[in-house]
PDB file of C-alpha atoms in Angstrom:
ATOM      1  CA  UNK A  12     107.066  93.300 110.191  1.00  0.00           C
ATOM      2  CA  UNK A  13     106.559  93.911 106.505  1.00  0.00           C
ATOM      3  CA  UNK A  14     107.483  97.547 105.576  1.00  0.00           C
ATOM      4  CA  UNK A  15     106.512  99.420 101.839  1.00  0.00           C
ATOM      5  CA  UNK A  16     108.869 102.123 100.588  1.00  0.00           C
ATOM      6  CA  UNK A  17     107.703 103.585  97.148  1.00  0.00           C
ATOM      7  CA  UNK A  18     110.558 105.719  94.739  1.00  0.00           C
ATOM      8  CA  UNK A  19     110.623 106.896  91.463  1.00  0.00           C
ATOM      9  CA  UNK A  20     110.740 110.286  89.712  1.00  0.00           C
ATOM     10  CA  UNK A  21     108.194 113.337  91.256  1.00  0.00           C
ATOM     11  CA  UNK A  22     107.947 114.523  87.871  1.00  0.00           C
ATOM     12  CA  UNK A  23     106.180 112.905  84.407  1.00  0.00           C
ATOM     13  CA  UNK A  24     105.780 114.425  81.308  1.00  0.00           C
ATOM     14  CA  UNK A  25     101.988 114.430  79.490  1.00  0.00           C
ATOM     15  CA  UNK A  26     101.843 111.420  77.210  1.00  0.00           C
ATOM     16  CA  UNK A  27     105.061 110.097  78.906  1.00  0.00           C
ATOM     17  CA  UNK A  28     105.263 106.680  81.066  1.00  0.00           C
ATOM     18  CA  UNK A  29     105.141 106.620  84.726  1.00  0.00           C
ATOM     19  CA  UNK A  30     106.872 104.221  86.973  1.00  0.00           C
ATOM     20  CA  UNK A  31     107.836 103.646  90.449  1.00  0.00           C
ATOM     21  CA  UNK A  32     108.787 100.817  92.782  1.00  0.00           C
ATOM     22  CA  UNK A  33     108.156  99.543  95.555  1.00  0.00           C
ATOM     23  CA  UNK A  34     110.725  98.178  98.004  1.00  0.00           C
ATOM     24  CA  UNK A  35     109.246  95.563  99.901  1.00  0.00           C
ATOM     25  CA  UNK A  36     110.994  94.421 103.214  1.00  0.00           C
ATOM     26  CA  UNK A  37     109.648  91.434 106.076  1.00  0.00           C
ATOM     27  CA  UNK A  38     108.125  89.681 103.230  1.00  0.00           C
ATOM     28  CA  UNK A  39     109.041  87.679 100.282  1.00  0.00           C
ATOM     29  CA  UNK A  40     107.313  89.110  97.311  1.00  0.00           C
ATOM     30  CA  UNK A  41     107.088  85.124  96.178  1.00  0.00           C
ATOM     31  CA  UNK A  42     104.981  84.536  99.692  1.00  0.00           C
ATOM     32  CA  UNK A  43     101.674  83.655  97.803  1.00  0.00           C
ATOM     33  CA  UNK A  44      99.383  85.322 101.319  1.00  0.00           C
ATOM     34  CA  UNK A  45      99.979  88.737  99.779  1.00  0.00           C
ATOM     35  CA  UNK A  46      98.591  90.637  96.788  1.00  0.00           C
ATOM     36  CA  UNK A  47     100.785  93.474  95.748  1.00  0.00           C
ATOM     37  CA  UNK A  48      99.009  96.466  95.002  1.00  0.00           C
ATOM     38  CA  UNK A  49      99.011 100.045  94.123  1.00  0.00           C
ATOM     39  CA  UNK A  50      96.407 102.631  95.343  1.00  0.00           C
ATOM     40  CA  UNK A  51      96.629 106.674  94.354  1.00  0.00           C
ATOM     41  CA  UNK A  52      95.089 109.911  95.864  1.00  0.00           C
ATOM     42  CA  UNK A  53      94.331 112.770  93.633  1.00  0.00           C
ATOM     43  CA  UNK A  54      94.808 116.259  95.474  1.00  0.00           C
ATOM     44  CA  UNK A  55      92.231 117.053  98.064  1.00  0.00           C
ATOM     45  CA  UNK A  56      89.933 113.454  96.494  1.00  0.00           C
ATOM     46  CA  UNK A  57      89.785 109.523  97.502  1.00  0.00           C
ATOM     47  CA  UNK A  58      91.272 106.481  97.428  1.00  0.00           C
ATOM     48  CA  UNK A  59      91.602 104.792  93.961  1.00  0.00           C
ATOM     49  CA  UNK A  60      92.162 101.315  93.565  1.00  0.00           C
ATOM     50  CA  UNK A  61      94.964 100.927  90.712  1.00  0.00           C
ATOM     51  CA  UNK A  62      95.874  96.632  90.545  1.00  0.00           C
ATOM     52  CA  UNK A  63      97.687  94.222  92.135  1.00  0.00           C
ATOM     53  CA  UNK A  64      99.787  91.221  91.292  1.00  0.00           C
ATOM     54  CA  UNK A  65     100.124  87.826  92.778  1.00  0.00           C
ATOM     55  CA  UNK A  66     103.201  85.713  93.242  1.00  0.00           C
ATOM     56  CA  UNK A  67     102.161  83.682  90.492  1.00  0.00           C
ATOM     57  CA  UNK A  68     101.937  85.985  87.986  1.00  0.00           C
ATOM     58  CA  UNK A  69      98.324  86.666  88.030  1.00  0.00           C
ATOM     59  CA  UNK A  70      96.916  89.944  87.934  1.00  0.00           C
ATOM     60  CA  UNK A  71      93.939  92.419  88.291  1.00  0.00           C
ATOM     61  CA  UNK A  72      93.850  95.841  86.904  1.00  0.00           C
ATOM     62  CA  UNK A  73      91.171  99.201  87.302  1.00  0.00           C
ATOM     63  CA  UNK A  74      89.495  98.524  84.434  1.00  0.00           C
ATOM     64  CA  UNK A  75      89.008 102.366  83.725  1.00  0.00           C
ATOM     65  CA  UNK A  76      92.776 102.382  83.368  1.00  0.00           C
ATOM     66  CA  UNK A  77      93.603  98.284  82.266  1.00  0.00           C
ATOM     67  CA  UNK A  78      94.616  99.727  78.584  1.00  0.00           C
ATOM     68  CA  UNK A  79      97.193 102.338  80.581  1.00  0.00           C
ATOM     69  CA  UNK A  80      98.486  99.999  83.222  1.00  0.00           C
ATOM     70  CA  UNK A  81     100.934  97.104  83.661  1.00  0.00           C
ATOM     71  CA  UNK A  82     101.889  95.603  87.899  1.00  0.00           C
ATOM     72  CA  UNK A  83     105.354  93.635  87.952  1.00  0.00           C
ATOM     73  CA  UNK A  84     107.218  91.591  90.447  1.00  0.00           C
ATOM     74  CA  UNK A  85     111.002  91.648  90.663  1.00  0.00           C
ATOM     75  CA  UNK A  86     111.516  88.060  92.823  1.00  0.00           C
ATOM     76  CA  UNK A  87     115.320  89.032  93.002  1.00  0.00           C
ATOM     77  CA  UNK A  88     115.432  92.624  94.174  1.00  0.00           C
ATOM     78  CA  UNK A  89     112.039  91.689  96.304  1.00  0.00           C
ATOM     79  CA  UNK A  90     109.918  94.699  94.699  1.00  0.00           C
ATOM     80  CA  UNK A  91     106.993  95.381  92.469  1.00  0.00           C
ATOM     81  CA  UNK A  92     106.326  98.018  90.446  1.00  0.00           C
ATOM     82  CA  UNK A  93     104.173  99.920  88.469  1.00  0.00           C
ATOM     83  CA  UNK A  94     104.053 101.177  84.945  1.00  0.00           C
ATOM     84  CA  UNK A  95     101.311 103.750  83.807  1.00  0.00           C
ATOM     85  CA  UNK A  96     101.711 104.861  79.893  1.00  0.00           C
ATOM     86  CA  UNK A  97     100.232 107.824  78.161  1.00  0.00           C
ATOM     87  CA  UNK A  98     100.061 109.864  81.189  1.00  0.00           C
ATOM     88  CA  UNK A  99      98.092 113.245  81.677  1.00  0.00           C
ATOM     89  CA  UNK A 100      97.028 115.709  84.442  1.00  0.00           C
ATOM     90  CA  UNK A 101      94.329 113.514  85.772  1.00  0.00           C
ATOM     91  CA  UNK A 102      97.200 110.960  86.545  1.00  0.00           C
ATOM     92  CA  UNK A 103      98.770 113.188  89.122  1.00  0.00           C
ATOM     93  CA  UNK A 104      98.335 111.946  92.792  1.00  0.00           C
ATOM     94  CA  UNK A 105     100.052 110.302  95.526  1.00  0.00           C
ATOM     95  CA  UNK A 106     100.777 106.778  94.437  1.00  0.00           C
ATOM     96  CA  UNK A 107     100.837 103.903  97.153  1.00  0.00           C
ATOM     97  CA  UNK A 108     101.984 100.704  97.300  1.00  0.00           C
ATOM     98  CA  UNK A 109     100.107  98.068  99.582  1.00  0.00           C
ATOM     99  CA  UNK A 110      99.833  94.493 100.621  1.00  0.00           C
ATOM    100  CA  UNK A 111      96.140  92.889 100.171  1.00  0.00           C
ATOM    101  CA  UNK A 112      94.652  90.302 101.782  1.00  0.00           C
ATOM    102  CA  UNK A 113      91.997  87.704 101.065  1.00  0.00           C
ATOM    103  CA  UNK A 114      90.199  86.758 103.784  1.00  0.00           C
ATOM    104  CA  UNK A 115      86.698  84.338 104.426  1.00  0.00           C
ATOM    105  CA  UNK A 116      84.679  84.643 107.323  1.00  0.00           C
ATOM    106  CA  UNK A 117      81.768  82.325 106.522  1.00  0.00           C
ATOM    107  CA  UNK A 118      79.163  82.704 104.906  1.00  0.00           C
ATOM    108  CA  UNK A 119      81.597  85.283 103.141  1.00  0.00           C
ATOM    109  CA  UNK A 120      85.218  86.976 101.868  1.00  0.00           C
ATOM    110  CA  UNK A 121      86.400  90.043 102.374  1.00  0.00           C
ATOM    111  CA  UNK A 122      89.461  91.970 100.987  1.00  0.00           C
ATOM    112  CA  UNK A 123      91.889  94.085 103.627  1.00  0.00           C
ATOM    113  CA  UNK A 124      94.872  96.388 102.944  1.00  0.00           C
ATOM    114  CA  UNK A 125      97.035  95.785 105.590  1.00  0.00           C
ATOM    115  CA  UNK A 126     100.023  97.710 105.339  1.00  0.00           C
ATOM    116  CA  UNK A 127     100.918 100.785 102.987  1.00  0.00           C
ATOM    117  CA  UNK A 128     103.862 102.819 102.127  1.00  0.00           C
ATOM    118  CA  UNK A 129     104.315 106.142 102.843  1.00  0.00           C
ATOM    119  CA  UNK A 130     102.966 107.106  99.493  1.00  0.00           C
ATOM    120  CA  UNK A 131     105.248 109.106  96.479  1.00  0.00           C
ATOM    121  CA  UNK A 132     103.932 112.216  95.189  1.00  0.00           C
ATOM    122  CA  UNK A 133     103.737 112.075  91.327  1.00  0.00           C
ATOM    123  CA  UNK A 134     102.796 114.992  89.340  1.00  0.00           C
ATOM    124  CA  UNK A 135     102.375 115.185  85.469  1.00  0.00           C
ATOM    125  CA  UNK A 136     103.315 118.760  84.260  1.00  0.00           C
ATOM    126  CA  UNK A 137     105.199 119.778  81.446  1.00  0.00           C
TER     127      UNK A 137
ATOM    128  CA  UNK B  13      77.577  97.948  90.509  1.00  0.00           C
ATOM    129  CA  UNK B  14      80.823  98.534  92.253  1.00  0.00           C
ATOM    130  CA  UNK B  15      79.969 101.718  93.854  1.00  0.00           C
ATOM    131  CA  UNK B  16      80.059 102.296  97.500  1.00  0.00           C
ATOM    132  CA  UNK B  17      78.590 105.416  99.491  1.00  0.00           C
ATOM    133  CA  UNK B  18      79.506 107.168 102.142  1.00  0.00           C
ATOM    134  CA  UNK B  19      78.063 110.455 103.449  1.00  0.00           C
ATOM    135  CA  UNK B  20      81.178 113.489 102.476  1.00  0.00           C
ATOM    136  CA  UNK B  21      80.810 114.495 106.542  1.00  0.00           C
ATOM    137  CA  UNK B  22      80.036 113.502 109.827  1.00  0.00           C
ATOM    138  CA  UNK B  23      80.575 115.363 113.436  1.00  0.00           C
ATOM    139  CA  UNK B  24      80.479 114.033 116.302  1.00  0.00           C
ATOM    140  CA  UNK B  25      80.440 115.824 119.774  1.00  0.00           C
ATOM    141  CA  UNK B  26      83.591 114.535 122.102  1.00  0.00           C
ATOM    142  CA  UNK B  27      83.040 111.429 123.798  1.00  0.00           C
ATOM    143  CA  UNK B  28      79.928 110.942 122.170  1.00  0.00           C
ATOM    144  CA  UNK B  29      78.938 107.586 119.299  1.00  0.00           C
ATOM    145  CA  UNK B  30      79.230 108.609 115.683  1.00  0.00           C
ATOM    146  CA  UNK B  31      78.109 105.622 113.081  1.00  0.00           C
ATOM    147  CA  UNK B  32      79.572 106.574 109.966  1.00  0.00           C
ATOM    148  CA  UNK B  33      78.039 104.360 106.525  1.00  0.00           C
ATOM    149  CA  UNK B  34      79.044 102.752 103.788  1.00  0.00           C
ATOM    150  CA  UNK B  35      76.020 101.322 101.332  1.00  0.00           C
ATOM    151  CA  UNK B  36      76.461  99.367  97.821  1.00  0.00           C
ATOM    152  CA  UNK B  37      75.814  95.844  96.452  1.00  0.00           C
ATOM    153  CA  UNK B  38      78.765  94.102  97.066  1.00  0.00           C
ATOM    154  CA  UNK B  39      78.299  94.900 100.434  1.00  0.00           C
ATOM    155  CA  UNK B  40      75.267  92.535 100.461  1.00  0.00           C
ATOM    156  CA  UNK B  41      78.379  89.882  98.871  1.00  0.00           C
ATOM    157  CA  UNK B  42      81.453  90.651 100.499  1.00  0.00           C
ATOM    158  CA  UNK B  43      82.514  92.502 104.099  1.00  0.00           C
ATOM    159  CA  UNK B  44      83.793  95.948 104.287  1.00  0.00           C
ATOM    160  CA  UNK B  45      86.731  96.814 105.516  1.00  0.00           C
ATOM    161  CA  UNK B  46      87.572 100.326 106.512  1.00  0.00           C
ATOM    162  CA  UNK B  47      90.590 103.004 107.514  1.00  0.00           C
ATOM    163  CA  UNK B  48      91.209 106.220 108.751  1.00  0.00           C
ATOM    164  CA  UNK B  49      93.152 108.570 106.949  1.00  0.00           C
ATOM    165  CA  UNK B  50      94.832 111.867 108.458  1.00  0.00           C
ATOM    166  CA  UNK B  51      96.423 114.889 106.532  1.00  0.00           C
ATOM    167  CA  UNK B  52      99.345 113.679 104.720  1.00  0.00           C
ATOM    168  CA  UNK B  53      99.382 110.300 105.740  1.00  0.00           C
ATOM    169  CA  UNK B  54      98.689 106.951 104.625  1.00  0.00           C
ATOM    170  CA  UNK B  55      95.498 105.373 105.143  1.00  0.00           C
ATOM    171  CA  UNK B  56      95.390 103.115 108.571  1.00  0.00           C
ATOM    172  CA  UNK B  57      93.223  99.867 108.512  1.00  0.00           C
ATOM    173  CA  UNK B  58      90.953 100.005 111.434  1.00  0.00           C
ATOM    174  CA  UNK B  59      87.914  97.601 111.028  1.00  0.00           C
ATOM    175  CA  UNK B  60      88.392  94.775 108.520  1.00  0.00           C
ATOM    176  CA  UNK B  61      86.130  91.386 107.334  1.00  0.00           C
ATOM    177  CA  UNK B  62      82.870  93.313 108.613  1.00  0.00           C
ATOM    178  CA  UNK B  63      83.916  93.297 112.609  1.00  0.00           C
ATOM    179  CA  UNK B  64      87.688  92.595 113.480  1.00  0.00           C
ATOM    180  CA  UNK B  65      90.239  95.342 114.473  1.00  0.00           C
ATOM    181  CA  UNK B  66      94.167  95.083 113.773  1.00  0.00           C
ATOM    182  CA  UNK B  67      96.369  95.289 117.198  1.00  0.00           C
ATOM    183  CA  UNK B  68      96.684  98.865 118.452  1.00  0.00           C
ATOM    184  CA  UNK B  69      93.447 100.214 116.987  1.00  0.00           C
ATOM    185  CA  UNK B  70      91.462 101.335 119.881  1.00  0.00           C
ATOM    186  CA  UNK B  71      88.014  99.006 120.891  1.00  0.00           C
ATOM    187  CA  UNK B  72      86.120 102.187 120.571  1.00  0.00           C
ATOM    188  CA  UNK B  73      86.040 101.176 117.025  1.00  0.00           C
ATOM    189  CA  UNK B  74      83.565  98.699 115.662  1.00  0.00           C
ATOM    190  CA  UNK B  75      82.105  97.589 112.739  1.00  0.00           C
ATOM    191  CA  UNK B  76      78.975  96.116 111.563  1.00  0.00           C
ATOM    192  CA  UNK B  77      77.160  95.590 108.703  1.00  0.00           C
ATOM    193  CA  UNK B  78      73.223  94.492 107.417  1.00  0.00           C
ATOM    194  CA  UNK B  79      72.038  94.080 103.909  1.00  0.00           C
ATOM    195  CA  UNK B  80      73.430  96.550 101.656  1.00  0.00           C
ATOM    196  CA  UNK B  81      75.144  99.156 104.669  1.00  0.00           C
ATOM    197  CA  UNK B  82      78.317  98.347 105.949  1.00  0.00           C
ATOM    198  CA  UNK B  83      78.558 100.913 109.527  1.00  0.00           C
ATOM    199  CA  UNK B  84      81.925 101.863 110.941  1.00  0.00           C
ATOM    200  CA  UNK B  85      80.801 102.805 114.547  1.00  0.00           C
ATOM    201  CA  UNK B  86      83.051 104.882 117.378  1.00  0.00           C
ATOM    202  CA  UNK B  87      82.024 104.654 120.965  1.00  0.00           C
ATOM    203  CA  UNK B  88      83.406 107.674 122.974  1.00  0.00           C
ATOM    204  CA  UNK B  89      84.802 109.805 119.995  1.00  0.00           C
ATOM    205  CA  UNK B  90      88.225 111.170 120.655  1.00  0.00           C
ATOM    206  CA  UNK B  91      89.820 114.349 119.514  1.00  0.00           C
ATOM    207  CA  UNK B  92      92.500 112.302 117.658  1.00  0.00           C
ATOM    208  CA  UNK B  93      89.694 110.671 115.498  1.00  0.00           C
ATOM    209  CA  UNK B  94      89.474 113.286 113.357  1.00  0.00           C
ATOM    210  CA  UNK B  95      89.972 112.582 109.747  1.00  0.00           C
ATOM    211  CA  UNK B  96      88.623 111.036 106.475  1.00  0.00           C
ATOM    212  CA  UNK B  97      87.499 107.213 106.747  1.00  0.00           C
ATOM    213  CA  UNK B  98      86.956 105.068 103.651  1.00  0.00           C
ATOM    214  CA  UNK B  99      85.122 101.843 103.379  1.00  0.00           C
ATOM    215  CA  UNK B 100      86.558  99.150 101.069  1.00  0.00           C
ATOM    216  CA  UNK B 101      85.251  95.890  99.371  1.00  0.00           C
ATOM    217  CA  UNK B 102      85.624  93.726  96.852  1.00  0.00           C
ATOM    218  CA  UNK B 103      84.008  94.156  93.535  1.00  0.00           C
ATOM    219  CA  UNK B 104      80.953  92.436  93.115  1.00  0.00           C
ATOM    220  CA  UNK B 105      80.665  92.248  89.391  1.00  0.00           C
ATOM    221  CA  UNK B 106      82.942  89.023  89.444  1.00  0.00           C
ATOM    222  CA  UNK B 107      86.477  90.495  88.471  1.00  0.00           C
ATOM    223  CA  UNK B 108      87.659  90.244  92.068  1.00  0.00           C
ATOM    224  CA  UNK B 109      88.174  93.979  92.113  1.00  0.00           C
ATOM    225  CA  UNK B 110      88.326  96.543  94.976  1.00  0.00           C
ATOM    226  CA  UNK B 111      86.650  99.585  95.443  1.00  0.00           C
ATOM    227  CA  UNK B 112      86.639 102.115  98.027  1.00  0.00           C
ATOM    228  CA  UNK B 113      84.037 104.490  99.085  1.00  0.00           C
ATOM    229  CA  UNK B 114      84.205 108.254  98.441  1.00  0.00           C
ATOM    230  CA  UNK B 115      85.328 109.170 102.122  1.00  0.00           C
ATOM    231  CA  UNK B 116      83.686 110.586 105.327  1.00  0.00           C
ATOM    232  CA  UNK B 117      85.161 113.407 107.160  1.00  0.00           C
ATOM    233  CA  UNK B 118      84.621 113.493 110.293  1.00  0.00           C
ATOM    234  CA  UNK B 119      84.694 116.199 112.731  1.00  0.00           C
ATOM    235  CA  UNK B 120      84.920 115.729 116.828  1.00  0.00           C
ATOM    236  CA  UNK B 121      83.409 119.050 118.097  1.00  0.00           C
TER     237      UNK B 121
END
């Protein structure tokens, strides 16, 4: 059973970087089925899509925030992470990490997030 | 366009059907997938590649979808229902993206 836990620091400066983790446990992060990806959730709004990585290396960013926004994978430790630069109040949200999946079902494809982590609360604040 | 909409809320009176919908282009392109989302919680897939539901997710939940409208459907609304649902697709302006919907709240009177 593949389980997402998400850490790093509750608190970011304005115009500082923001980064957090995700542990990743059931699952090789090198297993090429998954996408790794991070979603947010702005106070009291939506879902917003963030990126994701592949086991290869390839990636796919927001591109309102591609400039901002760089998706890792650490094969040894079995995490990914995320790195958002240049942060500022509109960056404050709960941050989740999440597993993606392509799928087909003829005549067409479909994306599916099928497991998350419990989400981290980040907040920028000075 | 990458936009999907979804009406902000939807009640539904116990017991009863509530369709809730999910319209944008890449809907006509790619299958919606959807979850339900309760206060202070993650997000719980519930309907995904237009129709199929993950183990432990009640039948009462269906999904369909026709042209440009992607419909999350429950048949015999329960009290634990209640919450925000978001669609989800893929992008369809050919950078493989994904994009939720704004959310429905729904309400089981």
């Amino acid at each position: 059973q593949v389980q997402l836990q998400e850490s790093g620091p509750g608190l970011v400066k304005p115009s500082e970087t923001l980064s957090l983790t995700c542990t990743v446990s059931g699952v090789s992060v090198n297993n090429g089925f998954y996408y790794w990806s991070w979603i947010r959730q702005p106070p009291g709004k939506g879902l917003e899509w963030l990126g994701y990585m592949q086991s290869t290396g390839s990636t796919n960013y927001n591109a309102s925030l591609k400039s901002r926004l760089s998706i890792s994978l650490d094969k040894s430790k079995n995490q990914f992470s995320l790195r958002l630069t240049s942060v500022t109040a509109a960056d404050t949200a709960v941050y989740y990490c999440a597993t993606l999946i392509f799928g087909v079902l003829i005549p067409s494809y479909y994306y599916y997030i099928d497991v998350w982590g419990k989400g981290t609360t980040v907040t920028v604040s000075s | 366009s990458s936009e999907l909409t979804q009406d902000p809320a939807v009640s539904v009176a116990l017991g009863q059907t509530v369709r809730m919908t999910c319209q944008g282009d890449s809907i006509r392109n790619y299958y919606a997938s959807w979850y339900q989302q309760k206060p202070g919680q993650a997000p719980v897939l519930v309907i995904y590649g237009k129709y199929n539901r993950p183990s432990g997710i009640p039948d009462r939940f269906s999904g369909s979808s026709s042209g440009n409208t992607a419909s999350l459907i429950i048949t015999g609304a329960q009290a634990e229902d209640e919450g925000d649902y978001y669609c989800q697709s893929r992008d369809n302006s050919g950078h493989q993206s994904v994009v939720f919907g704004g959310g429905t709240k729904l309400t089981v009177l």
